[in-house]
Amino acid sequence: MRIFLSMIRLALIGKNITHSKSQEVYESLLKKEIHYDLIDCPSSYDIPSISKLLGNYDGVSVTAPYKKHFLSKTNQSEEVVKVGGANCLSLKNEKYFSFNTDFLAARELVKKYKIEEALFLTVCSLILLTWISGLFGVLQIGSYLFYAASFAA
């Protein structure tokens, strides 16, 4: 059974993530202190179950190399299905959900700057290359905004 505390409880799961500034970003966006854990997993065998994670946290961000790890255990958003990876996990009405806010952020950039839809694949390719090169932290702002919007009310 989940213990409800007044403080929002979030976590980031990934590999070699000790450098993460996610907690500071969330606290800045939400304008309040949160509980935030970094779950650094050297291998996929070290990853806690989704039921344990979402039993302890209000939301979990997922980063490389584990964005595909939870797909078979979640109801996938349209974006997750399209890109084949998730960076946000949540629990609602006893069901697990996965989202890809990197994709949503890229799509919003395309709309904002009126990039032709044909160029969208190019943008997605650049995101993939950025992710592969290890410089994907800039796009993680999508997951920050996703959780900030969830908890702002």
Coordinates of N, CA, C and O in Angstrom, one line a residue:
M1 N 0.8 -1.2 0.0 CA 0.0 0.0 0.0 C 0.9 1.2 0.0 O 1.9 1.3 0.7
R2 N 0.5 2.2 -0.8 CA 1.3 3.4 -0.9 C 1.0 4.4 0.3 O -0.1 4.5 0.7
I3 N 2.1 4.9 0.8 CA 2.0 5.9 1.9 C 1.9 7.3 1.3 O 2.7 7.7 0.5
F4 N 0.8 8.0 1.6 CA 0.6 9.3 1.1 C 1.2 10.4 2.0 O 0.9 10.5 3.1
L5 N 2.2 11.1 1.4 CA 2.8 12.2 2.1 C 2.5 13.5 1.4 O 2.1 13.5 0.3
S6 N 2.6 14.6 2.1 CA 2.3 15.8 1.5 C 3.4 16.2 0.5 O 3.1 17.0 -0.4
M7 N 4.6 15.7 0.6 CA 5.6 16.0 -0.3 C 5.5 15.1 -1.5 O 5.3 13.9 -1.4
I8 N 5.7 15.7 -2.7 CA 5.7 14.9 -4.0 C 6.9 14.0 -4.0 O 8.0 14.5 -3.7
R9 N 6.8 12.8 -4.4 CA 7.8 11.8 -4.4 C 8.1 11.4 -5.9 O 7.2 10.8 -6.5
L10 N 9.2 11.7 -6.4 CA 9.6 11.4 -7.8 C 11.0 10.7 -7.8 O 11.7 10.8 -6.8
A11 N 11.2 10.0 -8.9 CA 12.5 9.4 -9.0 C 13.0 9.4 -10.5 O 12.1 9.5 -11.4
L12 N 14.2 9.2 -10.7 CA 14.8 9.0 -12.0 C 15.6 7.7 -12.0 O 16.3 7.4 -11.1
I13 N 15.3 6.9 -13.0 CA 16.0 5.6 -13.1 C 16.8 5.6 -14.4 O 16.3 6.0 -15.5
G14 N 18.0 5.1 -14.3 CA 18.9 5.1 -15.5 C 20.2 4.5 -15.1 O 20.4 3.9 -14.1
K15 N 21.2 4.8 -15.9 CA 22.6 4.3 -15.7 C 23.5 5.4 -15.7 O 23.4 6.3 -16.6
N16 N 24.4 5.5 -14.7 CA 25.4 6.6 -14.6 C 24.6 8.0 -14.5 O 24.9 8.9 -15.3
I17 N 23.7 8.1 -13.6 CA 22.9 9.4 -13.5 C 23.2 10.2 -12.3 O 22.4 11.1 -12.0
T18 N 24.3 10.0 -11.7 CA 24.6 10.8 -10.4 C 24.8 12.3 -10.7 O 24.6 13.1 -9.8
H19 N 25.0 12.6 -11.9 CA 25.1 14.1 -12.3 C 23.8 14.8 -12.5 O 23.8 16.0 -12.7
S20 N 22.7 14.1 -12.4 CA 21.4 14.6 -12.7 C 21.0 15.8 -11.8 O 21.3 15.8 -10.6
K21 N 20.5 16.8 -12.4 CA 20.0 18.0 -11.7 C 18.4 18.0 -11.7 O 17.8 19.1 -11.5
S22 N 17.8 16.9 -11.9 CA 16.4 16.8 -12.1 C 15.7 17.4 -10.8 O 14.7 18.1 -11.0
Q23 N 16.1 17.0 -9.6 CA 15.4 17.5 -8.5 C 15.4 19.1 -8.4 O 14.3 19.6 -8.2
E24 N 16.5 19.7 -8.8 CA 16.5 21.2 -8.8 C 15.6 21.7 -9.8 O 14.9 22.7 -9.6
V25 N 15.5 21.1 -11.0 CA 14.6 21.6 -12.0 C 13.2 21.4 -11.6 O 12.4 22.3 -11.8
Y26 N 12.8 20.3 -11.1 CA 11.4 20.0 -10.6 C 11.0 21.1 -9.5 O 10.0 21.6 -9.5
E27 N 11.9 21.3 -8.6 CA 11.6 22.2 -7.5 C 11.5 23.6 -8.0 O 10.6 24.4 -7.5
S28 N 12.2 24.0 -9.0 CA 12.1 25.3 -9.6 C 10.8 25.4 -10.3 O 10.1 26.4 -10.2
L29 N 10.4 24.4 -11.1 CA 9.1 24.4 -11.8 C 7.9 24.4 -10.9 O 6.9 25.1 -11.1
L30 N 8.0 23.6 -9.9 CA 6.9 23.4 -8.9 C 6.8 24.5 -7.8 O 5.8 24.6 -7.1
K31 N 7.9 25.1 -7.6 CA 8.1 26.1 -6.6 C 7.8 25.6 -5.2 O 7.3 26.2 -4.3
K32 N 8.3 24.3 -5.0 CA 8.3 23.7 -3.7 C 9.3 22.6 -3.6 O 9.7 22.0 -4.7
E33 N 9.6 22.2 -2.4 CA 10.5 21.1 -2.2 C 9.9 19.8 -2.5 O 8.7 19.6 -2.2
I34 N 10.6 18.9 -3.1 CA 10.1 17.5 -3.4 C 11.1 16.5 -2.9 O 12.3 16.8 -2.7
H35 N 10.6 15.3 -2.8 CA 11.5 14.1 -2.5 C 11.9 13.6 -3.8 O 11.0 13.3 -4.7
Y36 N 13.1 13.4 -4.1 CA 13.6 12.9 -5.4 C 14.8 11.9 -5.2 O 15.7 12.3 -4.5
D37 N 14.6 10.8 -5.8 CA 15.7 9.8 -5.7 C 16.2 9.5 -7.1 O 15.5 9.4 -8.1
L38 N 17.5 9.3 -7.1 CA 18.2 8.8 -8.3 C 18.4 7.3 -8.1 O 19.1 6.9 -7.1
I39 N 17.9 6.5 -9.0 CA 18.0 5.1 -9.0 C 18.9 4.7 -10.1 O 18.5 4.5 -11.2
D40 N 20.2 4.6 -9.7 CA 21.3 4.3 -10.7 C 21.4 2.8 -10.8 O 21.8 2.1 -9.8
C41 N 21.1 2.2 -11.9 CA 21.1 0.8 -12.1 C 22.2 0.4 -13.1 O 22.1 0.7 -14.3
P42 N 23.3 -0.3 -12.7 CA 24.3 -0.7 -13.6 C 23.9 -1.6 -14.7 O 24.4 -1.7 -15.8
S43 N 22.8 -2.4 -14.4 CA 22.3 -3.3 -15.4 C 20.8 -3.4 -15.3 O 20.2 -3.1 -14.2
S44 N 20.1 -4.0 -16.3 CA 18.7 -4.1 -16.3 C 18.2 -5.0 -15.2 O 17.1 -5.0 -14.7
Y45 N 19.1 -5.9 -14.7 CA 18.8 -6.8 -13.7 C 18.6 -6.1 -12.3 O 18.0 -6.7 -11.4
D46 N 19.1 -4.9 -12.2 CA 19.1 -4.2 -11.0 C 17.8 -3.3 -10.9 O 17.6 -2.6 -9.9
I47 N 17.0 -3.2 -11.9 CA 15.9 -2.3 -12.0 C 14.7 -2.9 -11.1 O 14.3 -4.0 -11.3
P48 N 14.2 -2.1 -10.2 CA 13.1 -2.5 -9.4 C 11.8 -2.7 -10.3 O 11.8 -2.2 -11.3
S49 N 10.9 -3.5 -9.8 CA 9.7 -3.7 -10.5 C 8.9 -2.5 -10.6 O 9.0 -1.6 -9.8
I50 N 8.0 -2.4 -11.7 CA 7.2 -1.2 -11.8 C 6.2 -1.0 -10.6 O 6.0 0.1 -10.2
S51 N 5.8 -2.1 -10.1 CA 4.9 -2.0 -8.9 C 5.6 -1.5 -7.7 O 5.0 -0.7 -7.0
K52 N 6.8 -1.9 -7.5 CA 7.6 -1.3 -6.4 C 7.9 0.2 -6.6 O 7.7 1.0 -5.7
L53 N 8.3 0.5 -7.8 CA 8.6 1.9 -8.2 C 7.4 2.8 -8.0 O 7.4 3.8 -7.2
L54 N 6.3 2.4 -8.6 CA 5.1 3.3 -8.5 C 4.3 3.1 -7.2 O 3.4 3.9 -7.0
G55 N 4.7 2.2 -6.4 CA 4.2 2.0 -5.1 C 4.8 3.0 -4.1 O 4.3 3.4 -3.1
N56 N 6.1 3.4 -4.5 CA 6.9 4.3 -3.7 C 6.9 5.8 -4.2 O 7.3 6.7 -3.4
Y57 N 6.6 5.9 -5.5 CA 6.8 7.3 -6.1 C 5.5 7.7 -6.8 O 4.8 6.8 -7.4
D58 N 5.3 9.0 -6.9 CA 4.2 9.5 -7.6 C 4.4 9.5 -9.1 O 3.5 9.4 -9.9
G59 N 5.7 9.5 -9.5 CA 6.0 9.4 -10.9 C 7.5 9.0 -11.0 O 8.3 9.3 -10.1
V60 N 7.9 8.4 -12.1 CA 9.2 8.0 -12.3 C 9.7 8.4 -13.7 O 9.0 8.1 -14.7
S61 N 10.8 9.1 -13.8 CA 11.4 9.4 -15.1 C 12.4 8.3 -15.5 O 13.0 7.7 -14.6
V62 N 12.4 8.0 -16.7 CA 13.3 6.9 -17.2 C 14.3 7.5 -18.2 O 13.8 8.2 -19.1
T63 N 15.5 7.2 -18.1 CA 16.5 7.6 -19.0 C 17.4 6.4 -19.5 O 17.1 5.3 -19.1
A64 N 18.3 6.7 -20.4 CA 19.1 5.7 -21.0 C 19.8 4.9 -20.0 O 20.2 5.4 -18.9
P65 N 20.0 3.6 -20.2 CA 19.5 2.9 -21.4 C 18.2 2.1 -21.2 O 18.0 1.1 -21.9
Y66 N 17.4 2.5 -20.4 CA 16.2 1.7 -19.9 C 14.9 2.2 -20.4 O 13.8 1.8 -19.9
K67 N 14.8 3.0 -21.5 CA 13.6 3.5 -22.0 C 12.6 2.5 -22.6 O 11.4 2.7 -22.7
K68 N 13.1 1.3 -22.9 CA 12.2 0.2 -23.4 C 11.9 -0.8 -22.3 O 11.0 -1.6 -22.5
H69 N 12.5 -0.7 -21.2 CA 12.4 -1.7 -20.1 C 11.0 -2.0 -19.6 O 10.6 -3.1 -19.4
F70 N 10.2 -1.0 -19.5 CA 8.9 -1.1 -18.9 C 7.7 -1.2 -19.9 O 6.6 -1.3 -19.5
L71 N 8.0 -1.2 -21.2 CA 7.0 -1.1 -22.2 C 6.0 -2.2 -22.1 O 4.8 -2.0 -22.2
S72 N 6.4 -3.4 -21.9 CA 5.5 -4.5 -21.9 C 4.6 -4.5 -20.6 O 3.6 -5.3 -20.5
K73 N 4.9 -3.7 -19.7 CA 4.2 -3.7 -18.4 C 3.2 -2.5 -18.3 O 2.6 -2.2 -17.2
T74 N 3.1 -1.6 -19.3 CA 2.4 -0.4 -19.2 C 1.4 -0.2 -20.4 O 1.5 -0.8 -21.4
N75 N 0.4 0.6 -20.1 CA -0.5 1.1 -21.2 C 0.3 2.3 -21.8 O 0.7 3.2 -21.2
Q76 N 0.7 2.1 -23.1 CA 1.6 3.0 -23.8 C 0.8 4.1 -24.5 O -0.2 3.9 -25.1
S77 N 1.3 5.4 -24.3 CA 0.7 6.5 -25.0 C 1.1 6.4 -26.5 O 1.9 5.6 -26.9
E78 N 0.4 7.1 -27.3 CA 0.6 7.1 -28.7 C 2.1 7.4 -29.1 O 2.6 6.8 -30.0
E79 N 2.7 8.3 -28.3 CA 4.0 8.7 -28.6 C 5.0 7.5 -28.3 O 6.0 7.3 -29.0
V80 N 4.7 6.8 -27.2 CA 5.6 5.7 -26.9 C 5.5 4.6 -28.0 O 6.5 4.1 -28.4
V81 N 4.3 4.4 -28.5 CA 4.2 3.4 -29.6 C 5.0 3.9 -30.8 O 5.6 3.1 -31.4
K82 N 4.9 5.2 -31.1 CA 5.6 5.7 -32.3 C 7.1 5.6 -32.2 O 7.8 5.2 -33.2
V83 N 7.6 5.9 -31.0 CA 9.1 6.0 -30.9 C 9.7 4.7 -30.3 O 10.9 4.6 -30.3
G84 N 8.9 3.9 -29.7 CA 9.4 2.7 -29.1 C 10.1 2.8 -27.8 O 11.0 2.0 -27.4
G85 N 9.9 3.9 -27.1 CA 10.5 4.1 -25.8 C 9.8 5.1 -24.9 O 9.0 5.9 -25.4
A86 N 9.9 4.9 -23.6 CA 9.2 5.8 -22.7 C 10.2 6.5 -21.7 O 11.2 5.9 -21.3
N87 N 9.9 7.7 -21.3 CA 10.7 8.4 -20.4 C 9.9 8.8 -19.1 O 10.5 9.4 -18.2
C88 N 8.7 8.5 -19.0 CA 7.8 8.8 -17.9 C 6.9 7.6 -17.6 O 6.3 7.1 -18.5
L89 N 6.8 7.3 -16.3 CA 5.9 6.2 -15.8 C 5.0 6.8 -14.8 O 5.4 7.6 -13.9
S90 N 3.7 6.4 -14.8 CA 2.8 6.8 -13.8 C 1.8 5.7 -13.5 O 1.6 4.8 -14.3
L91 N 1.1 5.9 -12.4 CA 0.0 5.0 -12.0 C -1.3 5.8 -11.8 O -1.3 6.8 -11.2
K92 N -2.3 5.3 -12.5 CA -3.6 6.0 -12.4 C -4.7 4.9 -12.4 O -4.7 4.0 -13.3
N93 N -5.6 5.0 -11.5 CA -6.7 4.0 -11.4 C -6.2 2.6 -11.5 O -6.7 1.7 -12.2
E94 N -5.1 2.3 -10.7 CA -4.5 1.0 -10.6 C -3.9 0.4 -11.9 O -3.7 -0.8 -12.0
K95 N -3.7 1.3 -12.9 CA -3.1 0.9 -14.1 C -1.8 1.7 -14.3 O -1.7 2.9 -13.9
Y96 N -0.8 1.0 -14.9 CA 0.5 1.7 -15.2 C 0.5 2.3 -16.6 O 0.0 1.6 -17.6
F97 N 1.0 3.5 -16.7 CA 1.1 4.2 -18.0 C 2.5 4.6 -18.3 O 3.3 5.0 -17.4
S98 N 2.8 4.6 -19.6 CA 4.1 5.2 -20.0 C 3.9 6.2 -21.0 O 3.0 6.2 -21.9
F99 N 4.8 7.2 -21.0 CA 4.7 8.4 -21.9 C 6.1 8.7 -22.4 O 7.1 8.3 -21.8
N100 N 6.2 9.4 -23.6 CA 7.4 9.8 -24.1 C 7.3 11.3 -24.3 O 6.8 11.8 -25.3
T101 N 7.8 12.1 -23.3 CA 7.7 13.5 -23.4 C 8.8 14.1 -24.3 O 8.7 15.3 -24.7
D102 N 9.9 13.3 -24.6 CA 10.9 13.8 -25.6 C 10.2 14.0 -26.9 O 10.4 15.1 -27.6
F103 N 9.4 13.1 -27.3 CA 8.6 13.2 -28.6 C 7.7 14.4 -28.5 O 7.6 15.1 -29.5
L104 N 7.0 14.5 -27.4 CA 6.0 15.6 -27.3 C 6.8 17.0 -27.4 O 6.3 17.9 -28.0
A105 N 7.9 17.1 -26.7 CA 8.7 18.3 -26.8 C 9.2 18.6 -28.2 O 9.1 19.8 -28.7
A106 N 9.6 17.6 -28.9 CA 10.0 17.8 -30.3 C 8.9 18.2 -31.2 O 9.0 19.1 -32.0
R107 N 7.7 17.6 -31.0 CA 6.5 17.9 -31.8 C 6.1 19.4 -31.5 O 5.8 20.1 -32.4
E108 N 6.2 19.8 -30.2 CA 5.9 21.2 -29.9 C 6.8 22.2 -30.5 O 6.4 23.3 -31.0
L109 N 8.1 21.8 -30.6 CA 9.1 22.7 -31.2 C 8.8 22.8 -32.7 O 8.9 23.9 -33.3
V110 N 8.4 21.7 -33.3 CA 8.0 21.7 -34.8 C 6.9 22.7 -35.0 O 6.9 23.5 -35.9
K111 N 5.8 22.6 -34.1 CA 4.7 23.4 -34.2 C 5.0 24.9 -34.0 O 4.6 25.8 -34.7
K112 N 5.8 25.1 -32.9 CA 6.1 26.5 -32.5 C 6.9 27.2 -33.6 O 6.6 28.4 -33.9
Y113 N 7.8 26.5 -34.2 CA 8.6 27.2 -35.2 C 8.1 26.9 -36.7 O 8.8 27.2 -37.6
K114 N 6.9 26.4 -36.8 CA 6.3 26.1 -38.0 C 7.1 25.4 -39.0 O 7.2 25.7 -40.2
I115 N 7.8 24.3 -38.5 CA 8.6 23.5 -39.4 C 7.6 22.6 -40.1 O 6.7 22.0 -39.6
E116 N 7.8 22.4 -41.4 CA 7.0 21.6 -42.2 C 7.0 20.1 -41.7 O 8.0 19.7 -41.2
E117 N 5.8 19.5 -41.8 CA 5.7 18.1 -41.2 C 6.7 17.2 -41.8 O 7.2 16.3 -41.2
A118 N 7.1 17.4 -43.1 CA 8.1 16.5 -43.7 C 9.4 16.6 -43.0 O 10.2 15.6 -43.0
L119 N 9.7 17.7 -42.4 CA 11.0 17.9 -41.6 C 10.9 17.3 -40.3 O 12.0 17.1 -39.6
F120 N 9.7 16.9 -39.8 CA 9.6 16.3 -38.5 C 10.5 15.1 -38.3 O 11.1 14.9 -37.3
L121 N 10.5 14.2 -39.3 CA 11.4 13.0 -39.2 C 12.8 13.4 -39.1 O 13.6 12.8 -38.4
T122 N 13.3 14.5 -39.7 CA 14.6 15.0 -39.6 C 14.9 15.4 -38.1 O 15.9 15.1 -37.5
V123 N 13.9 16.1 -37.6 CA 14.0 16.6 -36.2 C 14.1 15.3 -35.3 O 15.0 15.3 -34.4
C124 N 13.3 14.3 -35.5 CA 13.3 13.1 -34.7 C 14.6 12.4 -34.8 O 15.2 11.9 -33.9
S125 N 15.2 12.4 -36.0 CA 16.5 11.8 -36.3 C 17.6 12.5 -35.5 O 18.5 11.9 -34.9
L126 N 17.5 13.8 -35.5 CA 18.5 14.6 -34.7 C 18.3 14.3 -33.2 O 19.3 14.2 -32.5
I127 N 17.1 14.2 -32.7 CA 16.9 13.8 -31.3 C 17.5 12.5 -31.0 O 18.2 12.3 -30.0
L128 N 17.3 11.5 -31.9 CA 17.9 10.2 -31.7 C 19.4 10.3 -31.7 O 20.1 9.7 -30.8
L129 N 20.0 11.1 -32.6 CA 21.5 11.2 -32.6 C 21.9 11.9 -31.3 O 23.0 11.6 -30.8
T130 N 21.2 12.9 -30.9 CA 21.5 13.6 -29.6 C 21.5 12.6 -28.5 O 22.4 12.6 -27.6
W131 N 20.4 11.8 -28.4 CA 20.3 10.8 -27.4 C 21.4 9.8 -27.4 O 22.0 9.5 -26.4
I132 N 21.8 9.3 -28.6 CA 22.9 8.4 -28.7 C 24.2 9.0 -28.3 O 25.0 8.3 -27.6
S133 N 24.4 10.2 -28.6 CA 25.7 10.9 -28.2 C 25.8 11.2 -26.8 O 26.8 11.6 -26.3
G134 N 24.7 11.0 -26.0 CA 24.7 11.3 -24.6 C 24.4 12.8 -24.2 O 24.5 13.2 -23.1
L135 N 23.9 13.5 -25.2 CA 23.6 14.9 -24.9 C 22.2 15.2 -24.8 O 21.7 16.3 -25.1
F136 N 21.4 14.2 -24.4 CA 19.9 14.2 -24.5 C 19.3 15.0 -23.3 O 18.1 15.1 -23.3
G137 N 20.1 15.4 -22.4 CA 19.5 16.1 -21.2 C 18.6 17.3 -21.5 O 17.7 17.5 -20.7
V138 N 18.9 18.0 -22.5 CA 18.1 19.2 -22.9 C 16.7 18.8 -23.1 O 15.7 19.5 -22.7
L139 N 16.4 17.6 -23.8 CA 15.1 17.2 -24.1 C 14.4 16.7 -22.8 O 13.1 16.5 -22.8
Q140 N 15.1 16.3 -21.8 CA 14.4 15.8 -20.6 C 13.5 16.8 -20.0 O 12.7 16.5 -19.1
I141 N 13.6 18.1 -20.4 CA 12.7 19.1 -19.9 C 11.3 18.7 -20.1 O 10.4 19.1 -19.3
G142 N 11.0 17.9 -21.2 CA 9.7 17.4 -21.4 C 9.1 16.6 -20.2 O 8.0 16.8 -19.8
S143 N 9.9 15.8 -19.6 CA 9.4 15.0 -18.5 C 9.3 15.9 -17.3 O 8.3 15.7 -16.5
Y144 N 10.1 16.9 -17.2 CA 9.9 17.9 -16.1 C 8.6 18.6 -16.2 O 7.8 18.7 -15.2
L145 N 8.3 19.0 -17.4 CA 7.0 19.8 -17.6 C 5.8 18.8 -17.4 O 4.8 19.3 -16.9
F146 N 6.0 17.6 -17.8 CA 4.9 16.6 -17.7 C 4.5 16.5 -16.2 O 3.4 16.6 -15.8
Y147 N 5.5 16.2 -15.4 CA 5.2 16.0 -13.9 C 4.8 17.3 -13.3 O 4.0 17.4 -12.4
A148 N 5.4 18.4 -13.7 CA 5.1 19.7 -13.1 C 3.6 20.0 -13.4 O 2.9 20.5 -12.5
A149 N 3.1 19.7 -14.6 CA 1.7 20.0 -14.9 C 0.8 19.0 -14.1 O -0.2 19.4 -13.6
S150 N 1.3 17.8 -13.8 CA 0.5 16.9 -13.1 C 0.3 17.3 -11.6 O -0.7 17.0 -11.0
F151 N 1.3 17.9 -11.1 CA 1.3 18.3 -9.7 C 1.0 19.7 -9.4 O 1.0 20.1 -8.2
A152 N 0.9 20.5 -10.4 CA 0.7 22.0 -10.2 C -0.6 22.3 -9.5 O -0.8 23.3 -8.8
A153 N -1.6 21.5 -9.8 CA -2.9 21.7 -9.3 C -3.1 21.5 -7.8 O -2.4 20.8 -7.2

